[in-house]
Coordinates of C-alpha atoms in Angstrom, one line a residue:
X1 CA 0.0 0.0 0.0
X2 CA 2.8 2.4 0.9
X3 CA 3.9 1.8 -3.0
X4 CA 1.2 2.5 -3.9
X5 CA 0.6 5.7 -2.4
X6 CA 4.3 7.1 -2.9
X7 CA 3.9 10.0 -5.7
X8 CA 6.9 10.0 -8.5
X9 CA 10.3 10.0 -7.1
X10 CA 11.4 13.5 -6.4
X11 CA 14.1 14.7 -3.8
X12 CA 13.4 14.6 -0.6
X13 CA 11.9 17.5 1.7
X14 CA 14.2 18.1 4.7
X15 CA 11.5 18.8 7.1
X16 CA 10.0 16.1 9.1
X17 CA 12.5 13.5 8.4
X18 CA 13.1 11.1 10.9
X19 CA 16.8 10.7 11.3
X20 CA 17.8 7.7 13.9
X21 CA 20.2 9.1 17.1
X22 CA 23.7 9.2 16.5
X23 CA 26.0 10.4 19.1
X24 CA 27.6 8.1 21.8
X25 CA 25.0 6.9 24.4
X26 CA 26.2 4.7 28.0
X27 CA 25.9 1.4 27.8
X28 CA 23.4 0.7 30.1
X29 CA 21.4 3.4 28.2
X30 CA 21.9 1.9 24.9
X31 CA 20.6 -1.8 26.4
X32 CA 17.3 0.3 27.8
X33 CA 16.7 1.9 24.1
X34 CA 16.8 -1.5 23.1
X35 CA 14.6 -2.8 24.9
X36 CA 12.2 -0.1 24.3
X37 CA 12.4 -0.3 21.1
X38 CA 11.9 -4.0 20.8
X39 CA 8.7 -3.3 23.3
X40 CA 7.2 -0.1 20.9
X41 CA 5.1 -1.9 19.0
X42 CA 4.0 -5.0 20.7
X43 CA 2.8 -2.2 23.8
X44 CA 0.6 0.3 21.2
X45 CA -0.7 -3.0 19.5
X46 CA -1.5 -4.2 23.3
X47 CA -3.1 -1.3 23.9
X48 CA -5.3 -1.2 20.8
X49 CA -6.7 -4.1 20.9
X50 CA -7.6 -3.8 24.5
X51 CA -9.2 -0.5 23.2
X52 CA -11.2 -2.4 20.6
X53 CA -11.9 -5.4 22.8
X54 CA -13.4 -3.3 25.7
X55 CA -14.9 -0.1 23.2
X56 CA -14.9 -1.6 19.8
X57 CA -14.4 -0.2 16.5
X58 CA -13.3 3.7 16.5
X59 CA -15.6 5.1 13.8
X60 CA -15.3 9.4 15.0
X61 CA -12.6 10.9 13.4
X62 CA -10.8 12.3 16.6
X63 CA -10.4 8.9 18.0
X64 CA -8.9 7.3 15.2
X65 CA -6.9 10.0 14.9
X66 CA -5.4 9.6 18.7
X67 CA -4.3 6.3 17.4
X68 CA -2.4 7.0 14.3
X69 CA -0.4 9.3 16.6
X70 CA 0.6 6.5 18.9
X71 CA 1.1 4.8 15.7
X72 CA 3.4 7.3 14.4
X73 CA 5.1 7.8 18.3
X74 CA 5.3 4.1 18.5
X75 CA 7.4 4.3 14.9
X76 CA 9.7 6.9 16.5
X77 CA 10.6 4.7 18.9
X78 CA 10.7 1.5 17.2
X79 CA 13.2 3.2 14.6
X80 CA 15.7 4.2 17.2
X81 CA 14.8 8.0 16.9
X82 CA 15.7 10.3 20.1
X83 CA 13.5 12.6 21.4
X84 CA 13.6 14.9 18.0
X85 CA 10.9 12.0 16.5
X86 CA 8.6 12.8 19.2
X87 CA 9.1 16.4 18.7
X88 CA 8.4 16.2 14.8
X89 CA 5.3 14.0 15.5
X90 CA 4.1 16.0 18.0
X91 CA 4.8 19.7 16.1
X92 CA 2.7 18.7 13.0
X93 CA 0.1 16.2 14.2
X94 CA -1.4 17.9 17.2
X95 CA -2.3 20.9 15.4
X96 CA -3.7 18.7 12.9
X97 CA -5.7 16.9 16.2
X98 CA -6.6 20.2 17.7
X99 CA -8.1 21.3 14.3
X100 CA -10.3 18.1 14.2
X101 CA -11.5 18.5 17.1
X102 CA -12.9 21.4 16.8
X103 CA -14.4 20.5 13.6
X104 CA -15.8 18.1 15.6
X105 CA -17.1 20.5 18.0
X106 CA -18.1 23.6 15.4
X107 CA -20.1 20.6 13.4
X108 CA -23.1 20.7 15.5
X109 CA -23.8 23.9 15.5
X110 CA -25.3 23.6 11.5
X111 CA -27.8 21.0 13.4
X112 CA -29.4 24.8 15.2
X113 CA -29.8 27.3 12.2
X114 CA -32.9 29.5 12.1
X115 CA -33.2 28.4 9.1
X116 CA -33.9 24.6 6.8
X117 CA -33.2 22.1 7.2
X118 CA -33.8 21.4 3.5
X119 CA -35.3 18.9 1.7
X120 CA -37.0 18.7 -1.6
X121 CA -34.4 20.7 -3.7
X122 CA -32.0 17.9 -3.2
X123 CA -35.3 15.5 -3.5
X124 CA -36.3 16.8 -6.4
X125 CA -33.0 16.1 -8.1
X126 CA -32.9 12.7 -7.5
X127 CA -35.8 12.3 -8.5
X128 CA -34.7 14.3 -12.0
X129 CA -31.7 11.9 -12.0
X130 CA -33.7 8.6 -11.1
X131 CA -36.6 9.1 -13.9
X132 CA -39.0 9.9 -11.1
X133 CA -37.9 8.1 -8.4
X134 CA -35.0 8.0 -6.3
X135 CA -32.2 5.6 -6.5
X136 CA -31.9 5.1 -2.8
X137 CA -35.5 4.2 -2.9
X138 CA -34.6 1.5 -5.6
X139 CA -31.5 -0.2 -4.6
X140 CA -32.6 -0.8 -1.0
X141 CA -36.0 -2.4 -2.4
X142 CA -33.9 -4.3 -5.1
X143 CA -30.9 -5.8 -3.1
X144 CA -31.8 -5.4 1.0
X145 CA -33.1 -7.7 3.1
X146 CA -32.7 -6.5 7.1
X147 CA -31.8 -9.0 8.9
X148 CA -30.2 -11.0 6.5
X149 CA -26.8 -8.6 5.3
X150 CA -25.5 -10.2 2.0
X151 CA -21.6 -9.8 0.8
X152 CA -22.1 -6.5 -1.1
X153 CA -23.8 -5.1 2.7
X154 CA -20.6 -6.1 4.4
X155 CA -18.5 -4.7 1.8
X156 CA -20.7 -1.7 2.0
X157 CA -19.4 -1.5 5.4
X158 CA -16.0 -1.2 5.1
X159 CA -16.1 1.2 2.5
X160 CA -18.0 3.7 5.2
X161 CA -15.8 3.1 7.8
X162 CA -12.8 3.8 5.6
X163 CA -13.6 7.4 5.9
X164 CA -12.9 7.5 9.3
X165 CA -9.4 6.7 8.8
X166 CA -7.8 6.3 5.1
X167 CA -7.3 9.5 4.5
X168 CA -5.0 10.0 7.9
X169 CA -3.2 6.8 7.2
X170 CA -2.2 8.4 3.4
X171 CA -1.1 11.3 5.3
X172 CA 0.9 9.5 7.4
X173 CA 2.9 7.8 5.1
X174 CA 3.6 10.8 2.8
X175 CA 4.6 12.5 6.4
X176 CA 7.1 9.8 6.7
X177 CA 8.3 9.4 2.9
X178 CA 7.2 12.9 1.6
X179 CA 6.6 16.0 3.8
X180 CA 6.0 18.5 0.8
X181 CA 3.3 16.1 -0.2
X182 CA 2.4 15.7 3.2
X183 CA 1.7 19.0 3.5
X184 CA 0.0 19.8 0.6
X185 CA -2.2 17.4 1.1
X186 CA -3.4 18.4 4.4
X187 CA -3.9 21.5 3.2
X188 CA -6.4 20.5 1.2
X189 CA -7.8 18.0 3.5
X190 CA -8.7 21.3 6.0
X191 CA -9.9 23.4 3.6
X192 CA -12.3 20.7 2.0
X193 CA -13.6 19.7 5.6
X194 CA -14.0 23.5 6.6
X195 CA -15.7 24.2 3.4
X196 CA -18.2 21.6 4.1
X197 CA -18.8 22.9 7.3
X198 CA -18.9 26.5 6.0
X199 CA -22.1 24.8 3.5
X200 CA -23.7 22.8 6.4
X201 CA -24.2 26.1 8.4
X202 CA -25.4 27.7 5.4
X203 CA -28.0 24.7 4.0
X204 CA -28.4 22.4 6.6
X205 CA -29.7 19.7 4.0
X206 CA -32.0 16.1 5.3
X207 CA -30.5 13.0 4.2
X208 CA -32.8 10.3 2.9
X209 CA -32.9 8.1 5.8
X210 CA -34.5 11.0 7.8
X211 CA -36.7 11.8 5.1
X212 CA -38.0 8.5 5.1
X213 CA -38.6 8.8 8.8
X214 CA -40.7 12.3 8.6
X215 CA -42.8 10.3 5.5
X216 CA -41.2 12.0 3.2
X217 CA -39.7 9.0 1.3
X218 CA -40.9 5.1 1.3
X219 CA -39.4 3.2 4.2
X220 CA -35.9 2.9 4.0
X221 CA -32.4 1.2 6.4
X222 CA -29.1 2.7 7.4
X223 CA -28.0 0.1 6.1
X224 CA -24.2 0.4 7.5
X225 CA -26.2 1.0 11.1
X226 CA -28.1 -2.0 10.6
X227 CA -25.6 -4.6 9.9
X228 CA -23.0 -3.4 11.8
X229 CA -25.8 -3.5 15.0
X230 CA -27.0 -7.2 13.8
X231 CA -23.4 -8.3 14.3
X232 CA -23.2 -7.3 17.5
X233 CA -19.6 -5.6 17.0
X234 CA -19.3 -2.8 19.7
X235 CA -18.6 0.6 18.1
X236 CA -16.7 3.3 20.0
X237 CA -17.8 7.0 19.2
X238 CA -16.7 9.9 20.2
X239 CA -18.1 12.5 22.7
X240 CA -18.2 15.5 20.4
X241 CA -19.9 14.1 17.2
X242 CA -22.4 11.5 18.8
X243 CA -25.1 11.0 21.2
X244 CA -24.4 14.9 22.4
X245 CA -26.0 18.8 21.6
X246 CA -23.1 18.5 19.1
X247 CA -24.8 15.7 16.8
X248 CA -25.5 17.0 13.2
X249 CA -28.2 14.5 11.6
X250 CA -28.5 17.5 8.7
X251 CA -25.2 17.6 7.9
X252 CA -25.5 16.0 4.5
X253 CA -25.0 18.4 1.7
X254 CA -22.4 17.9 0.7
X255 CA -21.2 14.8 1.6
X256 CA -17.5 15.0 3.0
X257 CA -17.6 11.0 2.4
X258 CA -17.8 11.3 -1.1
X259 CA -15.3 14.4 -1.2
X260 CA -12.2 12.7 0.4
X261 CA -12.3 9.7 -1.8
X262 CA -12.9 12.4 -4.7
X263 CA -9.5 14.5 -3.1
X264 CA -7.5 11.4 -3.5
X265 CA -8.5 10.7 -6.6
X266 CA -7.6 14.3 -7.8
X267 CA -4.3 14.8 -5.5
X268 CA -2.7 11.7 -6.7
X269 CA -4.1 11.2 -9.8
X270 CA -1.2 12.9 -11.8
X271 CA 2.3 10.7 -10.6
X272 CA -0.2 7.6 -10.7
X273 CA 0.8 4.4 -12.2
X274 CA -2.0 2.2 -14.1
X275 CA -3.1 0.2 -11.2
X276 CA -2.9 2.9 -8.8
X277 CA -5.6 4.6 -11.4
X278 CA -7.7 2.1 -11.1
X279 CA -7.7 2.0 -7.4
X280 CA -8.4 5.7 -7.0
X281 CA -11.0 5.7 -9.8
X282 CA -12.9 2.6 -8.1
X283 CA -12.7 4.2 -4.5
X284 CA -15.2 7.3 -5.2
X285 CA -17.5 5.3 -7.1
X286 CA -17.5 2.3 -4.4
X287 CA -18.1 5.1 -1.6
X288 CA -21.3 6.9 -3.7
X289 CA -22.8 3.3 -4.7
X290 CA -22.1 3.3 -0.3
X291 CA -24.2 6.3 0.5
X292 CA -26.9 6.2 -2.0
X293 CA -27.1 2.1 -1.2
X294 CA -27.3 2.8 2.5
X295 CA -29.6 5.7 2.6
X296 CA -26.8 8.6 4.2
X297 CA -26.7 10.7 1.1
X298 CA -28.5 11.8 -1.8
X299 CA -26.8 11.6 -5.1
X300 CA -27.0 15.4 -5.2
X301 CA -24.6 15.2 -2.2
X302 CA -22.4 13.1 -3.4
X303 CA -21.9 15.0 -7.0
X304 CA -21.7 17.9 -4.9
X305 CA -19.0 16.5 -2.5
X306 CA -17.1 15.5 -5.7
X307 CA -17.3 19.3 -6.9
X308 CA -16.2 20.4 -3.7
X309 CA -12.7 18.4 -4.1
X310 CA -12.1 19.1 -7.6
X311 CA -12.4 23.1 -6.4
X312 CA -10.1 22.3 -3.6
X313 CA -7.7 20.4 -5.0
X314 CA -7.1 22.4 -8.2
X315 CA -7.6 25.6 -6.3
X316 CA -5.0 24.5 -3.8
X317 CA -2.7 23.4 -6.6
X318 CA -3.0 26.5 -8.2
X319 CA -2.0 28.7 -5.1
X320 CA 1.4 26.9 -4.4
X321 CA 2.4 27.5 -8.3
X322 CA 1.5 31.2 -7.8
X323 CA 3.5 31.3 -4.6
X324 CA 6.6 29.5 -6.0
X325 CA 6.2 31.3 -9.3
X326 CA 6.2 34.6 -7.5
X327 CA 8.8 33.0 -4.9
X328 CA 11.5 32.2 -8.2
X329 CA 10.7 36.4 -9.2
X330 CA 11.3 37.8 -6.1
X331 CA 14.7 35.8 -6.1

């Protein structure tokens, strides 16, 4: 995977390179390192699956995040890196944390407008798209059976949950191979997540499931809900995005799980190889057959999502020419 996801060899960026220690240490210093080195991973892989045993799956996007930080503190350690690891870890994946969290937080708040939520603009286009009906409507009467989850329901499942934590696992290998990359792409990571927020303040939007629930639609399943609750897996969440004031059911429009497949697909589209290609092209589609399948999204939402990271990505990509462009004329 880390092939796969490593852009078109270019020189290295200096900053946030891991270098291993490499002055003289005591002996008896040198025999503790090694030990703790030897015990780095076996201890955060302890603790995770503790974590999972007692809490279950981490599906909130601060949680998961938590981790890959141990991860990436656990990698410091393992790799013989003194105390400037931590600090690099710590200096560009903290902010990162703080700014998620209060994503997490700020989301909420588009739940409590004066005004929407809306409905039937984004109903009305599916029903435009889907000849008169929608296609939620369709494929859940077509290939769902509650209660009985087929393949393509499981599968349907790990492609949601894969939001929650693919795109900070491609970060944290270009952080480790590619900082420049690293960076750019967190850049637009923050500005696509803050742009949806900006829009779900601005058009708080119902997704179908709760349309079906206020009568608006035939009866329809979250489906991801439902089969993950039918297998009895325990699912940790977090304290800021659910069962709290900070809940947003009306968050929908557009949908930030179609966008980040979308931003990958855009970011590393150019240095891609064949395969790779065919990976990124097959991720977006997999994630909107997901959300329309499932019930979280309209496919309004999800074309829109896909807008939202094309503007990102190419507006973001345009900025750093600028700046290096006017960077080479100021030299």
């Amino acid at each position: 995977m880390t092939k796969l996801l490593r852009p078109a060899p270019l020189p290295p960026a200096r900053a946030g390179r891991l270098r291993p220690v490499r002055r003289p240490l005591p002996g008896a210093r040198v025999r503790a390192l090694a030990r703790l080195r030897l015990l780095a991973w076996p201890l955060y892989l302890l603790a995770l699956l503790r974590y999972l045993l007692v809490y279950g799956l981490p599906y909130a996007n601060d949680v998961v995040f938590l981790w890959l930080i141990g991860a990436l503190l656990a990698a410091a350690v393992h790799s013989g890196h003194g105390p400037r690891g931590f600090l690099l870890v710590l200096r560009d994946w903290v902010p990162v944390m703080a700014v998620v969290w209060a994503y997490s937080l700020l989301r909420g708040y588009g739940a409590h407008t004066p005004w929407g939520p809306y409905l039937w603009p984004q109903l009305r286009a599916d029903e435009l798209l889907g000849f008169g009906g929608t296609w939620t409507v369709r494929l859940q009467h077509g290939l769902y059976t509650p209660g009985s989850p087929q393949w393509y329901d499981y599968a349907a499942v790990v492609v949601y949950l894969s939001h929650f934590f693919l795109v900070f696992v491609v970060l944290a290998v270009l952080w480790r191979r590619r900082h420049d990359r690293f960076r750019h792409l967190l850049t637009c990571y923050l500005a696509l997540t803050f742009a949806g927020f900006a829009t779900y303040l601005l058009y708080p939007a119902v997704p179908p499931w709760l349309a079906s629930q206020q009568g608006h639609l035939p009866a329809l399943t979250r489906v991801v809900s439902d089969v993950l609750t039918g297998s009895g897996l325990p699912r940790a969440g977090s304290v800021f995005e659910n069962g709290s004031r900070f809940a947003n059911d009306v968050a929908a429009m557009p949908s930030l799980h179609s966008a980040y497949p979308a931003m990958l697909l855009f970011f590393f589209w150019p240095t891609a190889g064949r395969w790779l290609r065919v990976l990124l092209v097959a991720y977006p589609l997999a994630m909107a057959f997901t959300l329309v399948y499932g019930a979280e999204h309209f496919i309004v939402d999800v074309l829109a999502g896909w807008s939202y990271a094309a503007v990102v990505v190419f507006g973001v990509g345009w900025l750093r020419a600028q700046r290096r462009a006017t960077g080479r004329l100021d030299g």
